[in-house]
Short mmCIF file of C-alpha atoms in Angstrom, two decimals:
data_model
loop_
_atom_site.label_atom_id
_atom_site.label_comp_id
_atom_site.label_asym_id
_atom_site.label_seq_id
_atom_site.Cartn_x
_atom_site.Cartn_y
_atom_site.Cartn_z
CA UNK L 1 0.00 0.00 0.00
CA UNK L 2 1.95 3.37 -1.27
CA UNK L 3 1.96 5.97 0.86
CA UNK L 4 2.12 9.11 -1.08
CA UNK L 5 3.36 12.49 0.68
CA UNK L 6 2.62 15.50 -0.43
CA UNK L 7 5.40 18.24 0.61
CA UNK L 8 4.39 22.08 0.97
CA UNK L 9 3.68 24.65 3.33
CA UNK L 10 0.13 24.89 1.71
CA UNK L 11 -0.02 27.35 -1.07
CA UNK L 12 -2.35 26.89 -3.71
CA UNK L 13 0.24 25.23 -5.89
CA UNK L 14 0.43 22.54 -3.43
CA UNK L 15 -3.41 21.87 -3.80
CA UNK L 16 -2.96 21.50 -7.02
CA UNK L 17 -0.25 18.75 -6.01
CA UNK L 18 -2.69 17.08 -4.07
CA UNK L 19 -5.93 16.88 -6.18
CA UNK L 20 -3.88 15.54 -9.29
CA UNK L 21 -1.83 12.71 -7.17
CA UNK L 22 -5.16 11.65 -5.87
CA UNK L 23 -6.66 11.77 -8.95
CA UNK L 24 -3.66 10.01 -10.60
CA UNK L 25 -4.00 7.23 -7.39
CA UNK L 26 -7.67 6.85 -7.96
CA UNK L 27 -7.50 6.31 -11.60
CA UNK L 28 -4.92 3.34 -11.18
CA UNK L 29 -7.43 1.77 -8.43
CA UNK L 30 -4.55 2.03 -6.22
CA UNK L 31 -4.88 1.22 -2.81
CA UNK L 32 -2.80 4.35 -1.18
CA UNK L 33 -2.57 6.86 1.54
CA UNK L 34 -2.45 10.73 0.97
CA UNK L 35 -0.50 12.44 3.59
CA UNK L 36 -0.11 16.24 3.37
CA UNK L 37 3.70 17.24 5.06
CA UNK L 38 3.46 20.74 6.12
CA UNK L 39 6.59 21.49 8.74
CA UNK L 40 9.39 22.61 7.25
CA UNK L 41 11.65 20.39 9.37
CA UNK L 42 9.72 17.39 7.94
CA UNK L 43 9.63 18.52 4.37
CA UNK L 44 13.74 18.99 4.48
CA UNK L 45 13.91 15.48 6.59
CA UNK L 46 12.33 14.04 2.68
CA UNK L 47 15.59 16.07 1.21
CA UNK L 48 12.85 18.08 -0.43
CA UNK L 49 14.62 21.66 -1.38
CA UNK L 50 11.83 22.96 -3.92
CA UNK L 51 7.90 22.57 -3.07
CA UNK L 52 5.05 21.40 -3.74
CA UNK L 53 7.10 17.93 -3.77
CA UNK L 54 5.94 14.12 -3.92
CA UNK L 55 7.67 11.59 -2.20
CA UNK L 56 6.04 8.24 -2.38
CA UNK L 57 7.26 5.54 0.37
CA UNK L 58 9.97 7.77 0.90
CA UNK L 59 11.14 8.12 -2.75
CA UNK L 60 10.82 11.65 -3.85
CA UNK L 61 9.21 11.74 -7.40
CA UNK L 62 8.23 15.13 -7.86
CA UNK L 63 10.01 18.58 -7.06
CA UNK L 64 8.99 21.81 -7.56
CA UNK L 65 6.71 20.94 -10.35
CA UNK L 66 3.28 20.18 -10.73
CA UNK L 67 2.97 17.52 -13.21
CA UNK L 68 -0.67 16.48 -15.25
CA UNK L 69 -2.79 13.73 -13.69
CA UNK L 70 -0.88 11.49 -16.85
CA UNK L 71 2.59 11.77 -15.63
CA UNK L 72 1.47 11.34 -12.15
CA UNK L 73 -0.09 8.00 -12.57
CA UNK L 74 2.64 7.33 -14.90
CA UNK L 75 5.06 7.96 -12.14
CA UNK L 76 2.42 6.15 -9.41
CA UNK L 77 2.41 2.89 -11.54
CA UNK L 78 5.32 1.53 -10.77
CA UNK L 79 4.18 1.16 -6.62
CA UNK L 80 1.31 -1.48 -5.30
CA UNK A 1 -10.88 -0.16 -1.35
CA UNK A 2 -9.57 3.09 -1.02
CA UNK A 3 -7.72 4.12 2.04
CA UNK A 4 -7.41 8.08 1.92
CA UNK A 5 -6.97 10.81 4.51
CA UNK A 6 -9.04 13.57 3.76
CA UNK A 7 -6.59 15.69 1.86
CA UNK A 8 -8.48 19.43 2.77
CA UNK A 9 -8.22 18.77 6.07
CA UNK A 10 -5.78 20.02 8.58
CA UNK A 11 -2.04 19.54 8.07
CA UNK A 12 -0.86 16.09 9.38
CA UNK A 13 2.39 15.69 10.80
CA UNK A 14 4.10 12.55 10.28
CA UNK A 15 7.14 11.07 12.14
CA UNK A 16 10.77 11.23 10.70
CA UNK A 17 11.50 8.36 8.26
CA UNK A 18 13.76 5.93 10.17
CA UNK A 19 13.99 3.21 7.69
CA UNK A 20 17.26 4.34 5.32
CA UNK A 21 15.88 6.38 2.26
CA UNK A 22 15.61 4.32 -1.07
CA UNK A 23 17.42 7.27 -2.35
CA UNK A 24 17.81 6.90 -6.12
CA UNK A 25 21.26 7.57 -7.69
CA UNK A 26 22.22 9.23 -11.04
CA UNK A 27 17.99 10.56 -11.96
CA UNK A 28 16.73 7.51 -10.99
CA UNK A 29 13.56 9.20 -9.38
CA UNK A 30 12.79 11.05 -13.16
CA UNK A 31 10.12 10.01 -15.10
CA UNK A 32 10.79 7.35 -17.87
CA UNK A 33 8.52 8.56 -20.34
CA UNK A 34 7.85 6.37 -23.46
CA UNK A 35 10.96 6.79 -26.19
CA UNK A 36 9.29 9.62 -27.69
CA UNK A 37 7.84 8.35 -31.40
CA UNK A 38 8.92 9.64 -34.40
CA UNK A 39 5.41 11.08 -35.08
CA UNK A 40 4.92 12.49 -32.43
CA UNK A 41 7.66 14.80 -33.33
CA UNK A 42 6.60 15.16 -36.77
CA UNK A 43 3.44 16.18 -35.53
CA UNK A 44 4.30 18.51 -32.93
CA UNK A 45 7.27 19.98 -35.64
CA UNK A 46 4.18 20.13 -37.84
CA UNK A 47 2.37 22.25 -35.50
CA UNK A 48 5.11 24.84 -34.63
CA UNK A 49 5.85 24.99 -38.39
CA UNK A 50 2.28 26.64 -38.72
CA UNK A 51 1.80 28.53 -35.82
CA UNK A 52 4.85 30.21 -35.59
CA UNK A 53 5.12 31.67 -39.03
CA UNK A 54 0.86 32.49 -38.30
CA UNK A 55 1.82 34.22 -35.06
CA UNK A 56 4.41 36.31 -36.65
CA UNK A 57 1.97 37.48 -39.46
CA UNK A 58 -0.77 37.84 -37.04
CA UNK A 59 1.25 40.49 -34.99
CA UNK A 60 2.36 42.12 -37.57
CA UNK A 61 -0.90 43.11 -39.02
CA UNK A 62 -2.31 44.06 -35.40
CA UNK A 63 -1.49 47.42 -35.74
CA UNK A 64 -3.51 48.81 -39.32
CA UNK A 65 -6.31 45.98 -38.02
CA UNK A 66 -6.74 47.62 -34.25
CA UNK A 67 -7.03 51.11 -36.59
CA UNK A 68 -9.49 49.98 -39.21
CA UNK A 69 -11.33 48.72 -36.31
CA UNK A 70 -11.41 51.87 -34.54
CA UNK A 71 -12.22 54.25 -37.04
CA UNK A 72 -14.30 52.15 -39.84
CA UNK A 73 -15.88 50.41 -37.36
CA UNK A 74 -16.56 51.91 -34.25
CA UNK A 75 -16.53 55.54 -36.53
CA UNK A 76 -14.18 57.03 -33.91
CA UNK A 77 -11.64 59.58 -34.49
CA UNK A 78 -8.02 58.14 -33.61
CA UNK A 79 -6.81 61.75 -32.27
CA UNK A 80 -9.73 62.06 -29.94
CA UNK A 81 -9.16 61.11 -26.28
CA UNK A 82 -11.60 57.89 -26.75
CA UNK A 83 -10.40 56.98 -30.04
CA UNK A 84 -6.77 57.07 -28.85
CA UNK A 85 -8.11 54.75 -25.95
CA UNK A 86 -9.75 52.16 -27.91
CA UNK A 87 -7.00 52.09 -30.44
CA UNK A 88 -4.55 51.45 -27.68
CA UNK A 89 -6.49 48.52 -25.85
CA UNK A 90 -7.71 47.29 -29.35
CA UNK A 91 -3.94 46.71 -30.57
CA UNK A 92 -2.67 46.16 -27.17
CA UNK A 93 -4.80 43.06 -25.95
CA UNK A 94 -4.32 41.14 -28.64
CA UNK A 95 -0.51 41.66 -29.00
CA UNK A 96 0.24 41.48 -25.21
CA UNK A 97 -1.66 38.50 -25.21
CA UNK A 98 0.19 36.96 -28.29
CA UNK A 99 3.68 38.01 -26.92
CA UNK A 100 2.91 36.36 -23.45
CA UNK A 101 1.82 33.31 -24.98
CA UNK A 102 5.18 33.26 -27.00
CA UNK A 103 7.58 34.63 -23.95
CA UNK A 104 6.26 31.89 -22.11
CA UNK A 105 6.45 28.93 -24.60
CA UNK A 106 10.15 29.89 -24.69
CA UNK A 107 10.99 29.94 -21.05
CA UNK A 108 8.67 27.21 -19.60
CA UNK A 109 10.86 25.74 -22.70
CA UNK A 110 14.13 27.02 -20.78
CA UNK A 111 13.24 26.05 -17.29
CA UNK A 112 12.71 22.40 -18.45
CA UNK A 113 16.27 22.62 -18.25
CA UNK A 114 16.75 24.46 -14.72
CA UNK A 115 15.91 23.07 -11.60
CA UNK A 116 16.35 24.67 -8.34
CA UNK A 117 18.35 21.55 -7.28
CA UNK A 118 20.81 21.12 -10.63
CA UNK A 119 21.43 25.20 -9.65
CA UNK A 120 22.06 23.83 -6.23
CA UNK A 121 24.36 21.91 -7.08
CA UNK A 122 26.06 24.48 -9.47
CA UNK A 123 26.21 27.02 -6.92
CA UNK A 124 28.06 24.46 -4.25
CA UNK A 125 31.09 24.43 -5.69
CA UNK A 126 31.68 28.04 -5.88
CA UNK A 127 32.69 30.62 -3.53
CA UNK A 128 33.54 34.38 -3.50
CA UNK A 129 32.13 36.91 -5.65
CA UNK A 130 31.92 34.63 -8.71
CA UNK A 131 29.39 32.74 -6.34
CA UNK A 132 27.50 35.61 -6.19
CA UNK A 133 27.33 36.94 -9.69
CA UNK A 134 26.74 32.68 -10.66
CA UNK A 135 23.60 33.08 -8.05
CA UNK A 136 22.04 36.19 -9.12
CA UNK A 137 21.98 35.31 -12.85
CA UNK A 138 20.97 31.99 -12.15
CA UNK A 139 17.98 33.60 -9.88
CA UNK A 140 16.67 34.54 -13.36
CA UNK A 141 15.80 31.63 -15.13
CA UNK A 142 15.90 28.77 -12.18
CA UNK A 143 12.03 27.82 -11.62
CA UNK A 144 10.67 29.12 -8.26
CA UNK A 145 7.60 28.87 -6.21
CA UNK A 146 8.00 31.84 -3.46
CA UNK A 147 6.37 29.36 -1.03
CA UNK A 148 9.72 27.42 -1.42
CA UNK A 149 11.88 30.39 0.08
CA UNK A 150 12.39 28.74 3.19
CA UNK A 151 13.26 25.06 2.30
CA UNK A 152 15.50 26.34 -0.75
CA UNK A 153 17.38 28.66 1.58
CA UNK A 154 18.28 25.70 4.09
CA UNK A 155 19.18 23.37 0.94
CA UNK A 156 21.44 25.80 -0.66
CA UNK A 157 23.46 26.50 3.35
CA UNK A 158 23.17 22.69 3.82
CA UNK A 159 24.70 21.03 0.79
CA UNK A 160 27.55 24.02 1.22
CA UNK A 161 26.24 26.65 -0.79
CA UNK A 162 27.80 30.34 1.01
CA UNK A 163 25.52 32.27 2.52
CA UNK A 164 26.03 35.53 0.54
CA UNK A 165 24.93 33.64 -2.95
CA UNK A 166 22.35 31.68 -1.63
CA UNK A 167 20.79 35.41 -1.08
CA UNK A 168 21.64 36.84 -4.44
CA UNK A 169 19.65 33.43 -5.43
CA UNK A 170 16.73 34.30 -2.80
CA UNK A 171 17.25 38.10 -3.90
CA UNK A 172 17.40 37.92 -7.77
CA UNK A 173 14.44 34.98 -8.59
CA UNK A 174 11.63 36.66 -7.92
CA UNK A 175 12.99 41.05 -8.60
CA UNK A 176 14.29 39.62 -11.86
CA UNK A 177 11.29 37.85 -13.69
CA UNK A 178 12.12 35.67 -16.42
CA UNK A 179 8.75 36.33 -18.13
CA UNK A 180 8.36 40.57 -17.57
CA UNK A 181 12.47 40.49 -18.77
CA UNK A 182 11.45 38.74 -22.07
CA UNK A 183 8.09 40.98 -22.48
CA UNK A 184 10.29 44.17 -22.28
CA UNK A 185 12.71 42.73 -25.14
CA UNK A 186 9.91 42.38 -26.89
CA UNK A 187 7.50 45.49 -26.11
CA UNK A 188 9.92 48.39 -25.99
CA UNK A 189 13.79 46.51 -27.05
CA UNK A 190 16.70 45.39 -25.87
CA UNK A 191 18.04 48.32 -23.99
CA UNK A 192 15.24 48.58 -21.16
CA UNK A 193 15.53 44.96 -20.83
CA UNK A 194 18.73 45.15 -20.41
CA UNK A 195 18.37 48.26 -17.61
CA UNK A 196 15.83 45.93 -16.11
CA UNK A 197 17.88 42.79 -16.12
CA UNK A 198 21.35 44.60 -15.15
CA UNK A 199 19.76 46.91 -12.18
CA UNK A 200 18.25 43.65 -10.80
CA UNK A 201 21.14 41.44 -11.31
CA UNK A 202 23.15 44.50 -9.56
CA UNK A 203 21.18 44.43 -6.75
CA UNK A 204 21.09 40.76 -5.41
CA UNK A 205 25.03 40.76 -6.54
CA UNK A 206 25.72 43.69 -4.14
CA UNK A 207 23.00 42.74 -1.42
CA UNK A 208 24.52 38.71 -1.52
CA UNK A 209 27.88 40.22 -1.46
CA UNK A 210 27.97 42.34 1.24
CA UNK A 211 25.89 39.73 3.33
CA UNK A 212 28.22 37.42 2.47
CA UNK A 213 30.96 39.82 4.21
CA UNK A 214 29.04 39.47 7.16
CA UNK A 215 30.43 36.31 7.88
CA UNK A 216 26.38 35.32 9.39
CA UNK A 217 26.76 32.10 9.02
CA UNK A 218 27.34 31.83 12.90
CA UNK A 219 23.57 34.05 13.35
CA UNK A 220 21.80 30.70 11.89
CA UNK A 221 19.23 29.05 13.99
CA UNK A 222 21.23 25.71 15.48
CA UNK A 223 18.27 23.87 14.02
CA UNK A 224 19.01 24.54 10.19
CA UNK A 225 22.25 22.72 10.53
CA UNK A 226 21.11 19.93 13.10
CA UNK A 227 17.42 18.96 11.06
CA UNK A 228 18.32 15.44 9.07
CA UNK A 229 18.59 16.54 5.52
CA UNK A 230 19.20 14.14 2.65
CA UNK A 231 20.46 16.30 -0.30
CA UNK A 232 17.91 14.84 -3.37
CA UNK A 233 19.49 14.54 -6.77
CA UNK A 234 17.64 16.73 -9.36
CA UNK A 235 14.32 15.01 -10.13
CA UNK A 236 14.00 16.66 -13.15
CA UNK A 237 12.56 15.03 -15.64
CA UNK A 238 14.70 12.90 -18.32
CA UNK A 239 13.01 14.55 -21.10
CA UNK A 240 13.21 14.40 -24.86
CA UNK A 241 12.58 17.31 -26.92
CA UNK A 242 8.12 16.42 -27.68
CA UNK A 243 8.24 16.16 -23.66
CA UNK A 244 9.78 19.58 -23.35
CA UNK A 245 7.73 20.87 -25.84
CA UNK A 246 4.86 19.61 -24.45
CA UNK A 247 5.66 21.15 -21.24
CA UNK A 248 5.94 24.38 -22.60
CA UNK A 249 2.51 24.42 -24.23
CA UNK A 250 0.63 23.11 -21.02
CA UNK A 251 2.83 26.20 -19.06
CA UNK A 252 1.36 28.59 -21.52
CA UNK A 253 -2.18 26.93 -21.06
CA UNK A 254 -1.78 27.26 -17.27
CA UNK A 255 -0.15 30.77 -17.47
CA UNK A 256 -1.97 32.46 -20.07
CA UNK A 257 -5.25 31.11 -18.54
CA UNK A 258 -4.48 32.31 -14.98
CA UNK A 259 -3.23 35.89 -16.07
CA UNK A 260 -5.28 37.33 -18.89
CA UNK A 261 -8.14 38.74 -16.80
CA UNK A 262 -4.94 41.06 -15.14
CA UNK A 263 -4.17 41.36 -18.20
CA UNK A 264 -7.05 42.94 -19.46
CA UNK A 265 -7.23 45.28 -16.53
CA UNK A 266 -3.52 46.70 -17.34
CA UNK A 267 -4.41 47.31 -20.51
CA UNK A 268 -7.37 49.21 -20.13
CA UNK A 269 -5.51 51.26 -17.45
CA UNK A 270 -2.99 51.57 -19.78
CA UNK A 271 -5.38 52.43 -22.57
CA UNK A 272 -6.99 55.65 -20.04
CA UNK A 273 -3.41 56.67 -19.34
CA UNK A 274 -2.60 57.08 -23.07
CA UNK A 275 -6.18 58.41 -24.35
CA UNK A 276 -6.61 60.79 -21.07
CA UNK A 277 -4.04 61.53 -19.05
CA UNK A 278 -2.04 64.97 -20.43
CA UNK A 279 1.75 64.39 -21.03
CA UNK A 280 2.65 67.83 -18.98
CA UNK A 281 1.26 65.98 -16.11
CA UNK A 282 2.85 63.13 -16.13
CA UNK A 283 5.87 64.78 -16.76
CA UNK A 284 5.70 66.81 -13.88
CA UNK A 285 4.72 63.62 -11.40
CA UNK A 286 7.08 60.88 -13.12
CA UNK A 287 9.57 63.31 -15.55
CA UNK A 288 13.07 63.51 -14.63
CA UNK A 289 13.40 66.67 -12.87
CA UNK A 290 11.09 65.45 -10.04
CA UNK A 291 13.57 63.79 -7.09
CA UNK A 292 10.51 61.99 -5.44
CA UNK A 293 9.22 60.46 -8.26
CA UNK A 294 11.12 57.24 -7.61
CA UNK A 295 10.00 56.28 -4.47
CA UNK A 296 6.36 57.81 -4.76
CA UNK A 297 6.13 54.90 -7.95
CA UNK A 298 7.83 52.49 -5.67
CA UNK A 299 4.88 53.13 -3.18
CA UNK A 300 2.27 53.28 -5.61
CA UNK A 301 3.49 50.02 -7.25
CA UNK A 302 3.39 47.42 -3.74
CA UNK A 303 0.23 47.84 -3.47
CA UNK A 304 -1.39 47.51 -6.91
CA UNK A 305 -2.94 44.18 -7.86
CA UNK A 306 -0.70 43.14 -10.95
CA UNK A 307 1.69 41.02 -12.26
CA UNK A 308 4.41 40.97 -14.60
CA UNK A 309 2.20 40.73 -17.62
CA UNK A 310 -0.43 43.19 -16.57
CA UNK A 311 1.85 46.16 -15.85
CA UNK A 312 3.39 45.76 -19.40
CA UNK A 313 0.66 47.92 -21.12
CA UNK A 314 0.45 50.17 -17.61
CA UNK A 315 5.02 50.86 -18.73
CA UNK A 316 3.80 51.16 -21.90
CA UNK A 317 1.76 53.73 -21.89
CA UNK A 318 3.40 56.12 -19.00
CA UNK A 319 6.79 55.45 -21.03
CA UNK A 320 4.83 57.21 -23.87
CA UNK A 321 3.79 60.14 -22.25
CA UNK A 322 7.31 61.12 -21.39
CA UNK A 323 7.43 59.64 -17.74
CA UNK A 324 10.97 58.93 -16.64
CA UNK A 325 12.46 55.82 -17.32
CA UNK A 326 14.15 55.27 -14.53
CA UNK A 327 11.00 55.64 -12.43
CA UNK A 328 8.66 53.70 -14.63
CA UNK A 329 11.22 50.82 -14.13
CA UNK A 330 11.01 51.25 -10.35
CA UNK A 331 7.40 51.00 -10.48
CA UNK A 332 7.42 47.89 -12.50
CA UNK A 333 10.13 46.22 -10.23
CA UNK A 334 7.59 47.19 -7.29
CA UNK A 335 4.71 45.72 -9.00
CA UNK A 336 6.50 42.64 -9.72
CA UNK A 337 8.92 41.74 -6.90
CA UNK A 338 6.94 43.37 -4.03
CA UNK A 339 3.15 42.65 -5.40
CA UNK A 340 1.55 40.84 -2.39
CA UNK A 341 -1.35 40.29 -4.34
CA UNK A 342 0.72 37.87 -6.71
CA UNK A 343 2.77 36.03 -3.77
CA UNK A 344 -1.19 35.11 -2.46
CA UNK A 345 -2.04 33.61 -6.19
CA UNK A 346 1.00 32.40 -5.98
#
């Protein structure tokens, strides 16, 4: 079961983040976790320098970008 | 069965990863797109074939068609105060519009080469006033959300960036926008750009510089150093030339759709300052020979809700009626770099 983090400290760009990954999990049928990281000693603890970031089971797969639903899943595919 | 934790909720704090990161050498963590087909290319080549050559023609007929509009169709005299009004925000929309779309094909094109963590990493290995100048022009172009000031900052310190770049870095990215530089080579030529582009560049050199002098590393909170930090490799994608591409046209998508309405607004602003507002006025509030005129635009500019495309028109037009350079780039730099308004879009 991934879990999949979002990093930010919760601008609107990491919404964005958020709703695609979840719609990118959903679409697989995945059966995940959506976690949103907010303190900035936790978001550096990921090694996560540029937000919104997304670090799934500890892997960081997305920095400082907000990538379409498509390359999400594409990037979500790989976990079970 | 779908396990999810209400994402709009409050913030959830999770404990420190123990287990040792899966850390991913050498761009493992980047996307493997598809290889990118052959037709795909042909296809999107195809497509930039036509609309580039369209856009050019397009622009360059803007002018005479904003006129004929004006006066065959709207019967209005171009020397009146309206007519001068409409004409302006008749040519203007359209070919603000058409150079934003442009400006930012080419450097959402650009920044699919920049990270913040490949500059990172550039920046590391420097020191001294090279370090500084590296940072400031790098500031420019490097892809930046101004939410990540804080977790940049400590990245840059932590992997060994000096302190005095990493704030020509913090200092240049957002007073030197990539997209308003680009606008100004296009709207009024190379030499303002280049005023705008030096006096920034100038200013987070100097600022980074002297703060660098300092020596304030020693003023850092104990925590920055002590917090567990794993340096990520860039996680930029491995991307072929469609993918770029096709990054570049969903940035102008996302930009172009969130900024026309200011858009708009600047140019219709910018349209009453050319049809209305007498030149000996403006002269006398923004000319040269007024002393205050810099900061007065500086104040006026924080608070005004714009960004870097929507005070283009707003330049524009005060530039024409014989207001000061000098100020009217002051007032764009506060518009841009000091705009709460955007950092809350943001």
């Amino acid at each position: 079961m991934p879990v999949i983090e979002i990093c930010g400290p919760g601008c609107s760009r990491c919404k964005t983040l958020a709703e695609r990954a979840d719609a990118a999990a959903k679409s697989l049928g995945l059966d995940y976790t959506l976690l949103k990281v907010t303190e900035m000693p936790q978001i550096m603890a990921r090694g996560v320098m540029s937000t919104p970031a997304m670090v799934v089971d500890g892997v960081v797969k997305v920095q400082g970008q907000i990538p379409s639903i498509e390359a999400l899943a594409a990037l979500l595919s790989g976990t079970n | 069965m779908t396990n999810e934790t209400d994402s709009s909720e409050s913030a959830i704090t999770i404990p420190l990863l123990t287990e040792p990161r899966r850390c991913c050498g050498g761009g493992g963590c980047a996307v493997k797109p598809e290889p990118s087909q052959g037709s795909q290319f042909l296809k999107q080549g195809g497509w930039l074939a036509i609309a580039l050559p369209l856009w050019f023609l397009i622009y360059h007929y803007l002018q005479p068609f904003a006129n004929y509009l004006t006066m065959n169709v709207f019967g209005l005299d171009p020397t009146s105060h309206l007519g001068s009004a409409v004409a302006f925000f008749l040519y203007d929309s359209p070919k603000v519009l058409m150079l934003l779309a442009l400006v930012v094909l080419g450097v959402t094109f650009i920044q699919t080469f920049v990270s913040p963590e490949r500059t990172r990493d550039i920046l590391a290995k420097r020191a001294g006033a090279w370090s500084n100048l590296l940072a400031s022009l790098l500031g420019i172009f490097t892809p930046f959300c101004s939410c990540s000031a804080v977790p940049l900052f400590i990245g840059f310190v932590r992997v060994g960036v000096p302190l005095g770049a990493t704030f020509s870095f913090l200092v240049s990215a957002p007073m030197v926008n990539e997209v308003a530089l680009f606008m100004l080579l296009g709207l009024f030529g190379w030499k303002i750009a280049g005023l705008y582009a030096l006096t920034g560049v100038s200013i987070a050199f100097v600022s980074g510089w002297i703060l660098g002098k300092l020596k304030m590393e020693q003023h850092l909170e104990s925590w920055v150093m002590a917090i567990p930090y794993n340096a990520q490799a860039a996680a930029d994608y491995k991307m072929g030339f469609t993918d770029r591409l096709d990054a570049s046209i969903q940035g102008v998508r996302e930009i172009v759709g969130k900024v026309w309405p200011y858009i708009i607004v600047g140019i219709a602003v910018g349209a009453f300052i050319h049809g209305y507002v007498p030149e000996a006025l403006m002269a006398r509030f923004m000319g040269k020979g007024a002393w205050w005129s810099v900061p007065l635009a500086v104040i006026i500019g924080v608070p005004l809700y714009s960004n870097a495309a929507g005070v283009m028109p707003i330049v524009q037009a005060l530039l024409g009626k014989g207001a000061a350079l000098g100020t009217v780039l002051a007032f764009m730099m506060a518009v841009i770099g000091l705009s709460l308004p955007e950092t809350i879009i943001l």
